[in-house]
Amino acid sequence: MEMRDLQIFQCVAKYGSISKAAVELNYVQSNVTARIKHLEHELRTPLFNRHKRGMSLTAEARKMLVYVNKILLDMEELKQVFLDSETPTGILNIGTVETVSGLPKILASYHKQYPNVDLSIKAGLTEDLIKDIIEHRLDGAFVTGPIKHPLIQQYDVCTEKLVLVTRNETLNLEEFLTEPILVFSQGCGYRSKLEQWLKEEEVIPKRIMEFNVLETILSSVTLGLGITLVPQSAVNHLAANENVHVHAIPEEYGNISTVFIHRKDAYMTNSIQSFLQTIEANHECTVNPDKTSLSQS
């Protein structure tokens, strides 16, 4: 069994198609077909169900794919260990929730110091980004913390105040019975805090409206569509807008922590180590001493 056979198997499994896998791998289609047949003969079991719509994995092949993914990932990490130079290079895949204070400054500072690294930024919700880290789709991510997971290493980045944003100058809990709440989808840390607070107050909101863009949420609030809860830094630019007012919530729900995470067992390339150093150098928020400090990484 050769390594290229495992790569071909993984690619065909991904696309469910010999032709698409051949294009991805830059192989001729007959070669891909021959290698799959060779692998099936060697393992003495069919790996794919062939049908008009393409190819799907057999039950045995689904089990095999788990091992193949791990083997190929370990091989890639092994190459990184030996090829990683002192000067950070390559692609660094970073995830982030939408409202990380100071993120543009961190990215600009890192790019200026390490121009040979290509930064790829993916925005998402905390739960989705954690899954991407665990499944090796991201090198690191800024998420709402703290995170309790045996595979995750976290570093405290900052703690911010959460504020309610409304069009009304005053606010009482009864408004949640009449005004829609504008939030991100499930998996958002801010939404979770708001739901915890309202549950404690035994308040059931009239309506919850989900969005995936912060600016759309804030613009909708200024037009009187509803109420939202976001970090105060996210609304500082609206200070002069007379249609926006911010309100504090109880302290036990009013603080939100941002942490930077990566897999504990992932090889720490120079690129990711230097990224952690850049975060520390641009560290301007309040640090929670109960979490791992960046300087201890």
PDB file of N, CA and C in Angstrom, residues 229-286:
ATOM      1  N   LEU A 229     -27.373  42.417  21.802  1.00  0.00           N
ATOM      2  CA  LEU A 229     -26.332  42.429  22.832  1.00  0.00           C
ATOM      3  C   LEU A 229     -24.997  42.159  22.150  1.00  0.00           C
ATOM      4  N   VAL A 230     -24.062  43.102  22.286  1.00  0.00           N
ATOM      5  CA  VAL A 230     -22.746  42.988  21.639  1.00  0.00           C
ATOM      6  C   VAL A 230     -21.684  43.590  22.551  1.00  0.00           C
ATOM      7  N   PRO A 231     -20.389  43.328  22.282  1.00  0.00           N
ATOM      8  CA  PRO A 231     -19.334  43.994  23.047  1.00  0.00           C
ATOM      9  C   PRO A 231     -19.394  45.509  22.835  1.00  0.00           C
ATOM     10  N   GLN A 232     -19.090  46.255  23.875  1.00  0.00           N
ATOM     11  CA  GLN A 232     -19.167  47.707  23.791  1.00  0.00           C
ATOM     12  C   GLN A 232     -18.259  48.262  22.696  1.00  0.00           C
ATOM     13  N   SER A 233     -17.105  47.627  22.477  1.00  0.00           N
ATOM     14  CA  SER A 233     -16.186  48.107  21.438  1.00  0.00           C
ATOM     15  C   SER A 233     -16.816  48.071  20.059  1.00  0.00           C
ATOM     16  N   ALA A 234     -17.828  47.216  19.870  1.00  0.00           N
ATOM     17  CA  ALA A 234     -18.463  47.079  18.562  1.00  0.00           C
ATOM     18  C   ALA A 234     -19.391  48.240  18.239  1.00  0.00           C
ATOM     19  N   VAL A 235     -19.746  49.031  19.271  1.00  0.00           N
ATOM     20  CA  VAL A 235     -20.674  50.137  19.030  1.00  0.00           C
ATOM     21  C   VAL A 235     -20.054  51.493  19.346  1.00  0.00           C
ATOM     22  N   ASN A 236     -18.759  51.523  19.642  1.00  0.00           N
ATOM     23  CA  ASN A 236     -18.116  52.804  19.943  1.00  0.00           C
ATOM     24  C   ASN A 236     -18.226  53.780  18.778  1.00  0.00           C
ATOM     25  N   HIS A 237     -18.194  53.241  17.553  1.00  0.00           N
ATOM     26  CA  HIS A 237     -18.264  54.120  16.381  1.00  0.00           C
ATOM     27  C   HIS A 237     -19.646  54.724  16.177  1.00  0.00           C
ATOM     28  N   LEU A 238     -20.627  54.262  16.963  1.00  0.00           N
ATOM     29  CA  LEU A 238     -21.987  54.792  16.840  1.00  0.00           C
ATOM     30  C   LEU A 238     -22.313  55.799  17.933  1.00  0.00           C
ATOM     31  N   ALA A 239     -21.284  56.259  18.646  1.00  0.00           N
ATOM     32  CA  ALA A 239     -21.501  57.161  19.788  1.00  0.00           C
ATOM     33  C   ALA A 239     -22.259  58.421  19.399  1.00  0.00           C
ATOM     34  N   ALA A 240     -22.036  58.923  18.183  1.00  0.00           N
ATOM     35  CA  ALA A 240     -22.674  60.174  17.755  1.00  0.00           C
ATOM     36  C   ALA A 240     -24.060  59.942  17.159  1.00  0.00           C
ATOM     37  N   ASN A 241     -24.469  58.711  17.035  1.00  0.00           N
ATOM     38  CA  ASN A 241     -25.762  58.399  16.436  1.00  0.00           C
ATOM     39  C   ASN A 241     -26.861  58.512  17.486  1.00  0.00           C
ATOM     40  N   GLU A 242     -27.753  59.440  17.309  1.00  0.00           N
ATOM     41  CA  GLU A 242     -28.810  59.694  18.295  1.00  0.00           C
ATOM     42  C   GLU A 242     -29.862  58.591  18.331  1.00  0.00           C
ATOM     43  N   ASN A 243     -29.842  57.708  17.330  1.00  0.00           N
ATOM     44  CA  ASN A 243     -30.823  56.616  17.285  1.00  0.00           C
ATOM     45  C   ASN A 243     -30.351  55.362  18.020  1.00  0.00           C
ATOM     46  N   VAL A 244     -29.167  55.436  18.635  1.00  0.00           N
ATOM     47  CA  VAL A 244     -28.606  54.268  19.319  1.00  0.00           C
ATOM     48  C   VAL A 244     -28.303  54.601  20.766  1.00  0.00           C
ATOM     49  N   HIS A 245     -28.706  53.720  21.655  1.00  0.00           N
ATOM     50  CA  HIS A 245     -28.417  53.880  23.085  1.00  0.00           C
ATOM     51  C   HIS A 245     -27.940  52.538  23.630  1.00  0.00           C
ATOM     52  N   VAL A 246     -26.958  52.582  24.536  1.00  0.00           N
ATOM     53  CA  VAL A 246     -26.429  51.354  25.123  1.00  0.00           C
ATOM     54  C   VAL A 246     -26.818  51.272  26.591  1.00  0.00           C
ATOM     55  N   HIS A 247     -27.002  50.042  27.046  1.00  0.00           N
ATOM     56  CA  HIS A 247     -27.452  49.804  28.416  1.00  0.00           C
ATOM     57  C   HIS A 247     -26.647  48.661  29.015  1.00  0.00           C
ATOM     58  N   ALA A 248     -26.269  48.816  30.266  1.00  0.00           N
ATOM     59  CA  ALA A 248     -25.516  47.772  30.965  1.00  0.00           C
ATOM     60  C   ALA A 248     -26.448  46.629  31.356  1.00  0.00           C
ATOM     61  N   ILE A 249     -25.863  45.432  31.510  1.00  0.00           N
ATOM     62  CA  ILE A 249     -26.602  44.294  32.040  1.00  0.00           C
ATOM     63  C   ILE A 249     -25.860  43.820  33.289  1.00  0.00           C
ATOM     64  N   PRO A 250     -26.462  42.958  34.114  1.00  0.00           N
ATOM     65  CA  PRO A 250     -25.803  42.514  35.345  1.00  0.00           C
ATOM     66  C   PRO A 250     -24.395  42.007  35.088  1.00  0.00           C
ATOM     67  N   GLU A 251     -23.487  42.306  36.018  1.00  0.00           N
ATOM     68  CA  GLU A 251     -22.062  42.018  35.830  1.00  0.00           C
ATOM     69  C   GLU A 251     -21.774  40.555  35.560  1.00  0.00           C
ATOM     70  N   GLU A 252     -22.539  39.645  36.190  1.00  0.00           N
ATOM     71  CA  GLU A 252     -22.249  38.222  36.001  1.00  0.00           C
ATOM     72  C   GLU A 252     -22.522  37.764  34.562  1.00  0.00           C
ATOM     73  N   TYR A 253     -23.290  38.557  33.808  1.00  0.00           N
ATOM     74  CA  TYR A 253     -23.549  38.243  32.408  1.00  0.00           C
ATOM     75  C   TYR A 253     -22.907  39.269  31.467  1.00  0.00           C
ATOM     76  N   GLY A 254     -22.382  40.332  32.039  1.00  0.00           N
ATOM     77  CA  GLY A 254     -21.949  41.464  31.233  1.00  0.00           C
ATOM     78  C   GLY A 254     -20.507  41.450  30.783  1.00  0.00           C
ATOM     79  N   ASN A 255     -19.749  40.412  31.149  1.00  0.00           N
ATOM     80  CA  ASN A 255     -18.357  40.318  30.697  1.00  0.00           C
ATOM     81  C   ASN A 255     -18.214  39.179  29.700  1.00  0.00           C
ATOM     82  N   ILE A 256     -17.439  39.408  28.657  1.00  0.00           N
ATOM     83  CA  ILE A 256     -17.199  38.386  27.652  1.00  0.00           C
ATOM     84  C   ILE A 256     -15.705  38.282  27.411  1.00  0.00           C
ATOM     85  N   SER A 257     -15.183  37.072  27.427  1.00  0.00           N
ATOM     86  CA  SER A 257     -13.752  36.850  27.225  1.00  0.00           C
ATOM     87  C   SER A 257     -13.486  36.366  25.812  1.00  0.00           C
ATOM     88  N   THR A 258     -12.425  36.885  25.231  1.00  0.00           N
ATOM     89  CA  THR A 258     -11.951  36.389  23.941  1.00  0.00           C
ATOM     90  C   THR A 258     -10.660  35.634  24.189  1.00  0.00           C
ATOM     91  N   VAL A 259     -10.579  34.423  23.660  1.00  0.00           N
ATOM     92  CA  VAL A 259      -9.368  33.614  23.799  1.00  0.00           C
ATOM     93  C   VAL A 259      -8.902  33.183  22.413  1.00  0.00           C
ATOM     94  N   PHE A 260      -7.612  32.927  22.313  1.00  0.00           N
ATOM     95  CA  PHE A 260      -7.060  32.364  21.074  1.00  0.00           C
ATOM     96  C   PHE A 260      -6.792  30.893  21.338  1.00  0.00           C
ATOM     97  N   ILE A 261      -7.227  30.020  20.427  1.00  0.00           N
ATOM     98  CA  ILE A 261      -7.124  28.587  20.659  1.00  0.00           C
ATOM     99  C   ILE A 261      -6.407  27.875  19.509  1.00  0.00           C
ATOM    100  N   HIS A 262      -5.821  26.719  19.834  1.00  0.00           N
ATOM    101  CA  HIS A 262      -5.313  25.799  18.824  1.00  0.00           C
ATOM    102  C   HIS A 262      -5.355  24.402  19.431  1.00  0.00           C
ATOM    103  N   ARG A 263      -5.160  23.391  18.616  1.00  0.00           N
ATOM    104  CA  ARG A 263      -5.124  22.020  19.134  1.00  0.00           C
ATOM    105  C   ARG A 263      -3.877  21.814  19.968  1.00  0.00           C
ATOM    106  N   LYS A 264      -4.030  21.174  21.127  1.00  0.00           N
ATOM    107  CA  LYS A 264      -2.896  20.932  22.010  1.00  0.00           C
ATOM    108  C   LYS A 264      -1.829  20.066  21.355  1.00  0.00           C
ATOM    109  N   ASP A 265      -2.275  19.097  20.556  1.00  0.00           N
ATOM    110  CA  ASP A 265      -1.320  18.147  19.996  1.00  0.00           C
ATOM    111  C   ASP A 265      -0.806  18.541  18.614  1.00  0.00           C
ATOM    112  N   ALA A 266      -1.184  19.726  18.122  1.00  0.00           N
ATOM    113  CA  ALA A 266      -0.730  20.165  16.805  1.00  0.00           C
ATOM    114  C   ALA A 266       0.715  20.655  16.876  1.00  0.00           C
ATOM    115  N   TYR A 267       1.476  20.392  15.831  1.00  0.00           N
ATOM    116  CA  TYR A 267       2.850  20.877  15.779  1.00  0.00           C
ATOM    117  C   TYR A 267       2.836  22.398  15.687  1.00  0.00           C
ATOM    118  N   MET A 268       3.600  23.053  16.556  1.00  0.00           N
ATOM    119  CA  MET A 268       3.639  24.515  16.593  1.00  0.00           C
ATOM    120  C   MET A 268       4.694  25.024  15.618  1.00  0.00           C
ATOM    121  N   THR A 269       4.257  25.387  14.429  1.00  0.00           N
ATOM    122  CA  THR A 269       5.180  25.925  13.437  1.00  0.00           C
ATOM    123  C   THR A 269       5.672  27.303  13.878  1.00  0.00           C
ATOM    124  N   ASN A 270       6.729  27.764  13.230  1.00  0.00           N
ATOM    125  CA  ASN A 270       7.212  29.116  13.517  1.00  0.00           C
ATOM    126  C   ASN A 270       6.158  30.160  13.189  1.00  0.00           C
ATOM    127  N   SER A 271       5.338  29.863  12.187  1.00  0.00           N
ATOM    128  CA  SER A 271       4.290  30.816  11.792  1.00  0.00           C
ATOM    129  C   SER A 271       3.279  31.026  12.913  1.00  0.00           C
ATOM    130  N   ILE A 272       2.815  29.929  13.533  1.00  0.00           N
ATOM    131  CA  ILE A 272       1.816  30.068  14.594  1.00  0.00           C
ATOM    132  C   ILE A 272       2.445  30.607  15.871  1.00  0.00           C
ATOM    133  N   GLN A 273       3.691  30.228  16.151  1.00  0.00           N
ATOM    134  CA  GLN A 273       4.373  30.759  17.329  1.00  0.00           C
ATOM    135  C   GLN A 273       4.567  32.266  17.210  1.00  0.00           C
ATOM    136  N   SER A 274       4.957  32.713  16.026  1.00  0.00           N
ATOM    137  CA  SER A 274       5.146  34.153  15.828  1.00  0.00           C
ATOM    138  C   SER A 274       3.810  34.892  15.865  1.00  0.00           C
ATOM    139  N   PHE A 275       2.726  34.209  15.472  1.00  0.00           N
ATOM    140  CA  PHE A 275       1.403  34.837  15.546  1.00  0.00           C
ATOM    141  C   PHE A 275       1.005  35.048  17.006  1.00  0.00           C
ATOM    142  N   LEU A 276       1.286  34.070  17.855  1.00  0.00           N
ATOM    143  CA  LEU A 276       1.018  34.215  19.284  1.00  0.00           C
ATOM    144  C   LEU A 276       1.823  35.370  19.881  1.00  0.00           C
ATOM    145  N   GLN A 277       3.064  35.505  19.452  1.00  0.00           N
ATOM    146  CA  GLN A 277       3.899  36.603  19.931  1.00  0.00           C
ATOM    147  C   GLN A 277       3.347  37.952  19.486  1.00  0.00           C
ATOM    148  N   THR A 278       2.788  37.999  18.290  1.00  0.00           N
ATOM    149  CA  THR A 278       2.198  39.243  17.791  1.00  0.00           C
ATOM    150  C   THR A 278       0.956  39.618  18.593  1.00  0.00           C
ATOM    151  N   ILE A 279       0.154  38.611  18.953  1.00  0.00           N
ATOM    152  CA  ILE A 279      -1.025  38.873  19.786  1.00  0.00           C
ATOM    153  C   ILE A 279      -0.584  39.469  21.119  1.00  0.00           C
ATOM    154  N   GLU A 280       0.451  38.884  21.703  1.00  0.00           N
ATOM    155  CA  GLU A 280       0.941  39.377  22.994  1.00  0.00           C
ATOM    156  C   GLU A 280       1.461  40.803  22.872  1.00  0.00           C
ATOM    157  N   ALA A 281       2.168  41.104  21.798  1.00  0.00           N
ATOM    158  CA  ALA A 281       2.733  42.436  21.610  1.00  0.00           C
ATOM    159  C   ALA A 281       1.658  43.503  21.439  1.00  0.00           C
ATOM    160  N   ASN A 282       0.499  43.093  20.920  1.00  0.00           N
ATOM    161  CA  ASN A 282      -0.603  44.035  20.699  1.00  0.00           C
ATOM    162  C   ASN A 282      -1.681  43.907  21.769  1.00  0.00           C
ATOM    163  N   HIS A 283      -1.339  43.241  22.854  1.00  0.00           N
ATOM    164  CA  HIS A 283      -2.293  42.972  23.921  1.00  0.00           C
ATOM    165  C   HIS A 283      -2.640  44.261  24.658  1.00  0.00           C
ATOM    166  N   GLU A 284      -3.915  44.680  24.554  1.00  0.00           N
ATOM    167  CA  GLU A 284      -4.328  45.954  25.165  1.00  0.00           C
ATOM    168  C   GLU A 284      -5.520  45.805  26.102  1.00  0.00           C
ATOM    169  N   CYS A 285      -6.103  44.616  26.144  1.00  0.00           N
ATOM    170  CA  CYS A 285      -7.305  44.435  26.959  1.00  0.00           C
ATOM    171  C   CYS A 285      -6.951  43.887  28.328  1.00  0.00           C
ATOM    172  N   THR A 286      -7.952  43.751  29.172  1.00  0.00           N
ATOM    173  CA  THR A 286      -7.767  43.214  30.515  1.00  0.00           C
ATOM    174  C   THR A 286      -7.520  41.715  30.445  1.00  0.00           C
TER     175      THR A 286
END
